[in-house]
Amino acid sequence: MWKSLLSAIVVMVAVTLSVELFRSTPSAMAQKHAGLPVSSSLVVHAAKTDDGGQLMIMVDPETRVMAVYHVDGNTGKVSLKSVRNLQWDLLIEEFNGGTPSPREIRTLLNQS
């Protein structure tokens, strides 16, 4: 399950970056409500869980915030599991990676 969640997060980050790069200018006709931010490009991904439920991963590319929900397969109850601002995550060069790290590869390439 964690592997699926990690894969989904990686996909969402990639989609978020792609949407951010190719986002068009909002229409002059668009209206925003006062208070909570309104997104026209919310990215949603669903993944089945081992218990018969679903994980719903939502990313708002405008605010760079993601939320993870669990939907119970039997009752349909929706539970918020996590919310995270991705701003600082996207600035990390390496985290929880294997060997060789990007820094080690760069050092090896610079020695040539």
Short mmCIF file of N, CA, C and O in Angstrom, two decimals:
data_model
loop_
_atom_site.label_atom_id
_atom_site.label_comp_id
_atom_site.label_asym_id
_atom_site.label_seq_id
_atom_site.Cartn_x
_atom_site.Cartn_y
_atom_site.Cartn_z
N MET A 1 0.83 -1.19 0.00
CA MET A 1 0.00 0.00 0.00
C MET A 1 0.87 1.25 0.00
O MET A 1 0.58 2.21 -0.69
N TRP A 2 1.97 1.25 0.78
CA TRP A 2 2.83 2.41 0.85
C TRP A 2 3.52 2.67 -0.49
O TRP A 2 3.74 3.80 -0.88
N LYS A 3 3.85 1.56 -1.19
CA LYS A 3 4.48 1.70 -2.50
C LYS A 3 3.51 2.38 -3.46
O LYS A 3 3.90 3.25 -4.24
N SER A 4 2.24 1.99 -3.40
CA SER A 4 1.22 2.61 -4.26
C SER A 4 1.04 4.08 -3.91
O SER A 4 0.92 4.92 -4.80
N LEU A 5 1.03 4.38 -2.62
CA LEU A 5 0.87 5.76 -2.19
C LEU A 5 2.05 6.60 -2.64
O LEU A 5 1.88 7.69 -3.16
N LEU A 6 3.27 6.08 -2.48
CA LEU A 6 4.46 6.80 -2.90
C LEU A 6 4.45 7.01 -4.40
O LEU A 6 4.75 8.10 -4.89
N SER A 7 4.06 5.98 -5.16
CA SER A 7 3.97 6.12 -6.62
C SER A 7 2.95 7.19 -6.99
O SER A 7 3.18 8.00 -7.89
N ALA A 8 1.82 7.18 -6.30
CA ALA A 8 0.78 8.17 -6.58
C ALA A 8 1.27 9.58 -6.27
O ALA A 8 1.00 10.52 -7.02
N ILE A 9 2.02 9.73 -5.20
CA ILE A 9 2.55 11.04 -4.83
C ILE A 9 3.53 11.52 -5.89
O ILE A 9 3.49 12.68 -6.31
N VAL A 10 4.40 10.63 -6.35
CA VAL A 10 5.37 11.00 -7.39
C VAL A 10 4.63 11.42 -8.66
O VAL A 10 4.98 12.43 -9.30
N VAL A 11 3.59 10.67 -9.03
CA VAL A 11 2.80 11.02 -10.22
C VAL A 11 2.14 12.37 -10.03
O VAL A 11 2.15 13.22 -10.93
N MET A 12 1.58 12.62 -8.86
CA MET A 12 0.90 13.88 -8.60
C MET A 12 1.88 15.05 -8.66
O MET A 12 1.54 16.12 -9.19
N VAL A 13 3.08 14.87 -8.12
CA VAL A 13 4.07 15.94 -8.17
C VAL A 13 4.43 16.22 -9.63
O VAL A 13 4.51 17.37 -10.05
N ALA A 14 4.63 15.16 -10.42
CA ALA A 14 4.96 15.34 -11.85
C ALA A 14 3.82 16.03 -12.59
O ALA A 14 4.06 16.94 -13.39
N VAL A 15 2.59 15.63 -12.31
CA VAL A 15 1.43 16.26 -12.96
C VAL A 15 1.31 17.71 -12.53
O VAL A 15 1.06 18.60 -13.36
N THR A 16 1.54 17.97 -11.25
CA THR A 16 1.47 19.34 -10.75
C THR A 16 2.48 20.23 -11.44
O THR A 16 2.15 21.33 -11.87
N LEU A 17 3.70 19.74 -11.57
CA LEU A 17 4.72 20.52 -12.25
C LEU A 17 4.37 20.74 -13.71
O LEU A 17 4.56 21.83 -14.25
N SER A 18 3.85 19.71 -14.37
CA SER A 18 3.46 19.85 -15.77
C SER A 18 2.34 20.86 -15.93
O SER A 18 2.38 21.71 -16.83
N VAL A 19 1.34 20.77 -15.08
CA VAL A 19 0.21 21.71 -15.15
C VAL A 19 0.71 23.13 -14.90
O VAL A 19 0.31 24.07 -15.58
N GLU A 20 1.62 23.27 -13.95
CA GLU A 20 2.15 24.59 -13.61
C GLU A 20 2.92 25.18 -14.80
O GLU A 20 2.82 26.37 -15.08
N LEU A 21 3.64 24.34 -15.52
CA LEU A 21 4.42 24.82 -16.66
C LEU A 21 3.55 25.21 -17.85
O LEU A 21 3.87 26.14 -18.58
N PHE A 22 2.46 24.48 -18.07
CA PHE A 22 1.63 24.69 -19.25
C PHE A 22 0.29 25.32 -18.96
O PHE A 22 -0.60 25.31 -19.79
N ARG A 23 0.14 25.89 -17.79
CA ARG A 23 -1.13 26.51 -17.39
C ARG A 23 -1.40 27.75 -18.23
O ARG A 23 -0.52 28.56 -18.45
N SER A 24 -2.63 27.87 -18.69
CA SER A 24 -3.00 29.05 -19.48
C SER A 24 -3.51 30.14 -18.55
O SER A 24 -3.88 29.90 -17.41
N THR A 25 -3.57 31.34 -19.06
CA THR A 25 -4.05 32.48 -18.29
C THR A 25 -5.54 32.30 -18.02
O THR A 25 -6.29 31.94 -18.92
N PRO A 26 -6.00 32.54 -16.79
CA PRO A 26 -7.42 32.38 -16.49
C PRO A 26 -8.28 33.35 -17.30
O PRO A 26 -7.86 34.46 -17.62
N SER A 27 -9.47 32.92 -17.60
CA SER A 27 -10.40 33.72 -18.38
C SER A 27 -10.83 34.95 -17.59
O SER A 27 -10.98 34.91 -16.37
N ALA A 28 -11.07 36.04 -18.31
CA ALA A 28 -11.55 37.26 -17.67
C ALA A 28 -12.96 37.05 -17.13
O ALA A 28 -13.41 37.78 -16.26
N MET A 29 -13.67 36.05 -17.66
CA MET A 29 -15.04 35.78 -17.23
C MET A 29 -15.07 34.99 -15.92
O MET A 29 -16.10 34.89 -15.30
N ALA A 30 -13.95 34.41 -15.54
CA ALA A 30 -13.92 33.58 -14.33
C ALA A 30 -14.14 34.45 -13.10
O ALA A 30 -13.63 35.55 -13.00
N GLN A 31 -14.92 33.94 -12.18
CA GLN A 31 -15.19 34.64 -10.94
C GLN A 31 -14.61 33.83 -9.80
O GLN A 31 -14.78 32.63 -9.73
N LYS A 32 -13.94 34.49 -8.86
CA LYS A 32 -13.44 33.82 -7.67
C LYS A 32 -14.30 34.24 -6.48
O LYS A 32 -14.66 35.41 -6.35
N HIS A 33 -14.60 33.28 -5.63
CA HIS A 33 -15.36 33.56 -4.43
C HIS A 33 -14.44 34.16 -3.38
O HIS A 33 -13.29 33.80 -3.29
N ALA A 34 -14.98 35.05 -2.57
CA ALA A 34 -14.20 35.60 -1.47
C ALA A 34 -13.98 34.51 -0.43
O ALA A 34 -14.81 33.63 -0.24
N GLY A 35 -12.86 34.53 0.22
CA GLY A 35 -12.59 33.55 1.27
C GLY A 35 -11.66 32.46 0.78
O GLY A 35 -10.50 32.71 0.52
N LEU A 36 -12.16 31.25 0.63
CA LEU A 36 -11.33 30.13 0.23
C LEU A 36 -10.87 30.26 -1.22
O LEU A 36 -11.63 30.71 -2.07
N PRO A 37 -9.62 29.85 -1.50
CA PRO A 37 -9.15 29.92 -2.88
C PRO A 37 -9.90 28.92 -3.75
O PRO A 37 -10.24 27.83 -3.31
N VAL A 38 -10.18 29.30 -5.00
CA VAL A 38 -10.88 28.43 -5.93
C VAL A 38 -9.90 28.03 -7.02
O VAL A 38 -9.23 28.87 -7.60
N SER A 39 -9.81 26.75 -7.29
CA SER A 39 -8.88 26.26 -8.30
C SER A 39 -9.65 25.75 -9.51
O SER A 39 -10.64 25.04 -9.37
N SER A 40 -9.18 26.10 -10.68
CA SER A 40 -9.80 25.60 -11.89
C SER A 40 -9.11 24.34 -12.39
O SER A 40 -9.54 23.75 -13.37
N SER A 41 -8.03 23.93 -11.74
CA SER A 41 -7.26 22.81 -12.25
C SER A 41 -6.89 21.82 -11.14
O SER A 41 -5.74 21.42 -11.04
N LEU A 42 -7.85 21.44 -10.34
CA LEU A 42 -7.60 20.46 -9.28
C LEU A 42 -7.30 19.11 -9.90
O LEU A 42 -8.03 18.64 -10.78
N VAL A 43 -6.20 18.48 -9.50
CA VAL A 43 -5.80 17.18 -10.02
C VAL A 43 -6.20 16.12 -9.00
O VAL A 43 -5.87 16.24 -7.82
N VAL A 44 -6.92 15.09 -9.46
CA VAL A 44 -7.42 14.05 -8.57
C VAL A 44 -6.95 12.69 -9.08
O VAL A 44 -7.00 12.41 -10.27
N HIS A 45 -6.48 11.85 -8.15
CA HIS A 45 -6.07 10.49 -8.48
C HIS A 45 -6.67 9.55 -7.45
O HIS A 45 -6.64 9.84 -6.26
N ALA A 46 -7.20 8.43 -7.91
CA ALA A 46 -7.77 7.43 -7.00
C ALA A 46 -6.96 6.15 -7.09
O ALA A 46 -6.52 5.76 -8.17
N ALA A 47 -6.75 5.51 -5.95
CA ALA A 47 -6.03 4.23 -5.90
C ALA A 47 -6.77 3.31 -4.94
O ALA A 47 -7.16 3.72 -3.85
N LYS A 48 -6.96 2.06 -5.36
CA LYS A 48 -7.63 1.09 -4.50
C LYS A 48 -6.70 0.68 -3.36
O LYS A 48 -5.50 0.59 -3.53
N THR A 49 -7.31 0.42 -2.19
CA THR A 49 -6.54 -0.04 -1.04
C THR A 49 -6.81 -1.52 -0.81
O THR A 49 -7.76 -2.08 -1.35
N ASP A 50 -5.97 -2.14 0.00
CA ASP A 50 -6.09 -3.56 0.29
C ASP A 50 -7.38 -3.90 1.03
O ASP A 50 -7.87 -5.03 0.96
N ASP A 51 -7.96 -2.93 1.75
CA ASP A 51 -9.17 -3.18 2.52
C ASP A 51 -10.45 -2.96 1.71
O ASP A 51 -11.54 -2.94 2.27
N GLY A 52 -10.33 -2.78 0.38
CA GLY A 52 -11.52 -2.60 -0.45
C GLY A 52 -11.96 -1.16 -0.60
O GLY A 52 -12.92 -0.88 -1.30
N GLY A 53 -11.26 -0.26 0.05
CA GLY A 53 -11.59 1.16 -0.06
C GLY A 53 -10.77 1.82 -1.14
O GLY A 53 -10.22 1.14 -2.03
N GLN A 54 -10.67 3.13 -1.05
CA GLN A 54 -9.89 3.90 -2.02
C GLN A 54 -9.14 5.02 -1.32
O GLN A 54 -9.59 5.54 -0.31
N LEU A 55 -8.00 5.36 -1.89
CA LEU A 55 -7.30 6.57 -1.50
C LEU A 55 -7.58 7.59 -2.59
O LEU A 55 -7.45 7.28 -3.78
N MET A 56 -7.99 8.77 -2.21
CA MET A 56 -8.20 9.86 -3.15
C MET A 56 -7.12 10.89 -2.87
O MET A 56 -7.02 11.41 -1.76
N ILE A 57 -6.31 11.16 -3.88
CA ILE A 57 -5.23 12.13 -3.74
C ILE A 57 -5.59 13.33 -4.60
O ILE A 57 -5.83 13.18 -5.79
N MET A 58 -5.64 14.50 -3.97
CA MET A 58 -6.00 15.72 -4.67
C MET A 58 -4.87 16.71 -4.55
O MET A 58 -4.34 16.92 -3.46
N VAL A 59 -4.51 17.31 -5.69
CA VAL A 59 -3.44 18.30 -5.70
C VAL A 59 -3.97 19.57 -6.35
O VAL A 59 -4.56 19.53 -7.43
N ASP A 60 -3.77 20.68 -5.68
CA ASP A 60 -4.11 21.98 -6.24
C ASP A 60 -2.81 22.60 -6.75
O ASP A 60 -1.97 23.04 -5.95
N PRO A 61 -2.60 22.62 -8.07
CA PRO A 61 -1.35 23.15 -8.61
C PRO A 61 -1.15 24.64 -8.33
O PRO A 61 -0.02 25.09 -8.27
N GLU A 62 -2.22 25.38 -8.16
CA GLU A 62 -2.10 26.81 -7.91
C GLU A 62 -1.52 27.08 -6.52
O GLU A 62 -0.67 27.94 -6.36
N THR A 63 -2.00 26.36 -5.53
CA THR A 63 -1.51 26.56 -4.16
C THR A 63 -0.41 25.58 -3.79
O THR A 63 0.20 25.72 -2.75
N ARG A 64 -0.19 24.57 -4.65
CA ARG A 64 0.81 23.51 -4.43
C ARG A 64 0.58 22.79 -3.09
O ARG A 64 1.49 22.56 -2.32
N VAL A 65 -0.68 22.46 -2.88
CA VAL A 65 -1.08 21.73 -1.68
C VAL A 65 -1.73 20.43 -2.12
O VAL A 65 -2.49 20.41 -3.09
N MET A 66 -1.41 19.35 -1.41
CA MET A 66 -2.05 18.07 -1.71
C MET A 66 -2.79 17.58 -0.47
O MET A 66 -2.41 17.88 0.66
N ALA A 67 -3.86 16.84 -0.71
CA ALA A 67 -4.64 16.24 0.37
C ALA A 67 -4.88 14.78 0.02
O ALA A 67 -5.06 14.43 -1.14
N VAL A 68 -4.86 13.92 1.05
CA VAL A 68 -5.10 12.50 0.86
C VAL A 68 -6.31 12.11 1.71
O VAL A 68 -6.36 12.42 2.90
N TYR A 69 -7.27 11.46 1.06
CA TYR A 69 -8.48 11.00 1.73
C TYR A 69 -8.57 9.49 1.62
O TYR A 69 -8.14 8.91 0.62
N HIS A 70 -9.17 8.85 2.62
CA HIS A 70 -9.48 7.43 2.55
C HIS A 70 -10.99 7.29 2.48
O HIS A 70 -11.72 7.89 3.28
N VAL A 71 -11.46 6.52 1.50
CA VAL A 71 -12.89 6.25 1.37
C VAL A 71 -13.10 4.79 1.76
O VAL A 71 -12.57 3.88 1.11
N ASP A 72 -13.85 4.56 2.83
CA ASP A 72 -14.10 3.21 3.32
C ASP A 72 -14.94 2.45 2.31
O ASP A 72 -15.97 2.96 1.84
N GLY A 73 -14.50 1.24 1.95
CA GLY A 73 -15.19 0.43 0.94
C GLY A 73 -16.55 -0.06 1.38
O GLY A 73 -17.43 -0.30 0.55
N ASN A 74 -16.77 -0.23 2.67
CA ASN A 74 -18.05 -0.75 3.17
C ASN A 74 -19.06 0.35 3.46
O ASN A 74 -20.23 0.23 3.11
N THR A 75 -18.61 1.41 4.10
CA THR A 75 -19.54 2.45 4.53
C THR A 75 -19.55 3.68 3.63
O THR A 75 -20.49 4.48 3.69
N GLY A 76 -18.50 3.86 2.85
CA GLY A 76 -18.39 5.05 2.02
C GLY A 76 -17.94 6.27 2.79
O GLY A 76 -17.85 7.37 2.24
N LYS A 77 -17.62 6.09 4.07
CA LYS A 77 -17.17 7.20 4.91
C LYS A 77 -15.85 7.74 4.37
O LYS A 77 -14.93 7.00 4.06
N VAL A 78 -15.75 9.05 4.26
CA VAL A 78 -14.55 9.72 3.77
C VAL A 78 -13.79 10.31 4.95
O VAL A 78 -14.36 11.04 5.76
N SER A 79 -12.50 9.96 5.04
CA SER A 79 -11.66 10.47 6.13
C SER A 79 -10.45 11.19 5.55
O SER A 79 -9.75 10.62 4.70
N LEU A 80 -10.22 12.40 6.00
CA LEU A 80 -9.03 13.13 5.60
C LEU A 80 -7.83 12.53 6.34
O LEU A 80 -7.83 12.44 7.56
N LYS A 81 -6.82 12.09 5.60
CA LYS A 81 -5.66 11.46 6.21
C LYS A 81 -4.46 12.39 6.30
O LYS A 81 -3.67 12.30 7.23
N SER A 82 -4.29 13.27 5.31
CA SER A 82 -3.11 14.12 5.31
C SER A 82 -3.32 15.31 4.39
O SER A 82 -3.98 15.19 3.36
N VAL A 83 -2.74 16.44 4.77
CA VAL A 83 -2.70 17.62 3.92
C VAL A 83 -1.27 18.13 4.00
O VAL A 83 -0.68 18.16 5.07
N ARG A 84 -0.72 18.51 2.84
CA ARG A 84 0.67 18.95 2.83
C ARG A 84 0.91 20.01 1.78
O ARG A 84 0.50 19.87 0.64
N ASN A 85 1.61 21.06 2.17
CA ASN A 85 2.07 22.07 1.24
C ASN A 85 3.36 21.54 0.61
O ASN A 85 4.30 21.20 1.31
N LEU A 86 3.39 21.45 -0.71
CA LEU A 86 4.52 20.84 -1.42
C LEU A 86 5.65 21.82 -1.72
O LEU A 86 6.69 21.42 -2.24
N GLN A 87 5.47 23.08 -1.40
CA GLN A 87 6.45 24.11 -1.77
C GLN A 87 7.87 23.72 -1.37
O GLN A 87 8.78 23.74 -2.19
N TRP A 88 8.08 23.35 -0.14
CA TRP A 88 9.44 23.07 0.34
C TRP A 88 9.90 21.69 -0.11
O TRP A 88 11.09 21.48 -0.34
N ASP A 89 8.97 20.74 -0.25
CA ASP A 89 9.34 19.41 -0.73
C ASP A 89 9.98 19.49 -2.11
O ASP A 89 10.92 18.78 -2.42
N LEU A 90 9.44 20.37 -2.95
CA LEU A 90 9.92 20.47 -4.33
C LEU A 90 11.28 21.14 -4.44
O LEU A 90 11.89 21.13 -5.50
N LEU A 91 11.78 21.68 -3.34
CA LEU A 91 13.10 22.31 -3.34
C LEU A 91 14.20 21.34 -2.88
O LEU A 91 15.38 21.65 -3.01
N ILE A 92 13.83 20.17 -2.37
CA ILE A 92 14.80 19.18 -1.91
C ILE A 92 15.45 18.52 -3.12
O ILE A 92 14.77 18.09 -4.04
N GLU A 93 16.78 18.46 -3.11
CA GLU A 93 17.48 17.83 -4.23
C GLU A 93 17.47 16.31 -4.14
O GLU A 93 17.47 15.63 -5.15
N GLU A 94 17.54 15.77 -2.93
CA GLU A 94 17.49 14.32 -2.76
C GLU A 94 16.94 13.99 -1.38
O GLU A 94 17.21 14.69 -0.41
N PHE A 95 16.15 12.92 -1.32
CA PHE A 95 15.58 12.49 -0.06
C PHE A 95 15.17 11.04 -0.18
O PHE A 95 14.48 10.67 -1.14
N ASN A 96 15.58 10.22 0.75
CA ASN A 96 15.16 8.83 0.82
C ASN A 96 15.47 8.08 -0.49
O ASN A 96 14.73 7.22 -0.92
N GLY A 97 16.57 8.46 -1.11
CA GLY A 97 16.98 7.82 -2.36
C GLY A 97 18.00 6.74 -2.10
O GLY A 97 18.46 6.52 -0.99
N GLY A 98 18.37 6.07 -3.17
CA GLY A 98 19.37 5.01 -3.06
C GLY A 98 20.74 5.50 -3.48
O GLY A 98 20.94 6.66 -3.81
N THR A 99 21.66 4.57 -3.45
CA THR A 99 23.03 4.85 -3.85
C THR A 99 23.20 4.46 -5.31
O THR A 99 22.68 3.43 -5.72
N PRO A 100 23.85 5.24 -6.11
CA PRO A 100 24.49 6.51 -5.78
C PRO A 100 23.47 7.65 -5.76
O PRO A 100 22.51 7.65 -6.50
N SER A 101 23.74 8.61 -4.90
CA SER A 101 22.86 9.77 -4.80
C SER A 101 23.14 10.71 -5.97
O SER A 101 24.19 10.62 -6.61
N PRO A 102 22.21 11.63 -6.26
CA PRO A 102 22.47 12.60 -7.33
C PRO A 102 23.78 13.38 -7.11
O PRO A 102 24.51 13.65 -8.06
N ARG A 103 24.07 13.71 -5.87
CA ARG A 103 25.31 14.45 -5.56
C ARG A 103 26.54 13.60 -5.89
O ARG A 103 27.51 14.09 -6.46
N GLU A 104 26.49 12.28 -5.56
CA GLU A 104 27.61 11.39 -5.87
C GLU A 104 27.79 11.24 -7.38
O GLU A 104 28.92 11.24 -7.88
N ILE A 105 26.70 11.14 -8.12
CA ILE A 105 26.77 11.03 -9.58
C ILE A 105 27.38 12.30 -10.17
O ILE A 105 28.26 12.24 -11.03
N ARG A 106 26.94 13.44 -9.68
CA ARG A 106 27.48 14.72 -10.17
C ARG A 106 28.98 14.81 -9.92
O ARG A 106 29.75 15.24 -10.78
N THR A 107 29.41 14.37 -8.72
CA THR A 107 30.83 14.39 -8.39
C THR A 107 31.62 13.49 -9.33
O THR A 107 32.68 13.87 -9.83
N LEU A 108 31.09 12.29 -9.60
CA LEU A 108 31.77 11.36 -10.51
C LEU A 108 31.86 11.95 -11.92
O LEU A 108 32.89 11.84 -12.59
N LEU A 109 30.80 12.55 -12.40
CA LEU A 109 30.79 13.15 -13.73
C LEU A 109 31.75 14.33 -13.83
O LEU A 109 32.39 14.55 -14.87
N ASN A 110 31.87 15.10 -12.77
CA ASN A 110 32.76 16.26 -12.78
C ASN A 110 34.24 15.86 -12.73
O ASN A 110 35.10 16.65 -13.09
N GLN A 111 34.53 14.63 -12.26
CA GLN A 111 35.91 14.15 -12.20
C GLN A 111 36.42 13.76 -13.58
O GLN A 111 37.61 13.69 -13.81
N SER A 112 35.52 13.49 -14.51
CA SER A 112 35.93 13.04 -15.85
C SER A 112 36.51 14.14 -16.69
O SER A 112 36.23 15.25 -16.65
#
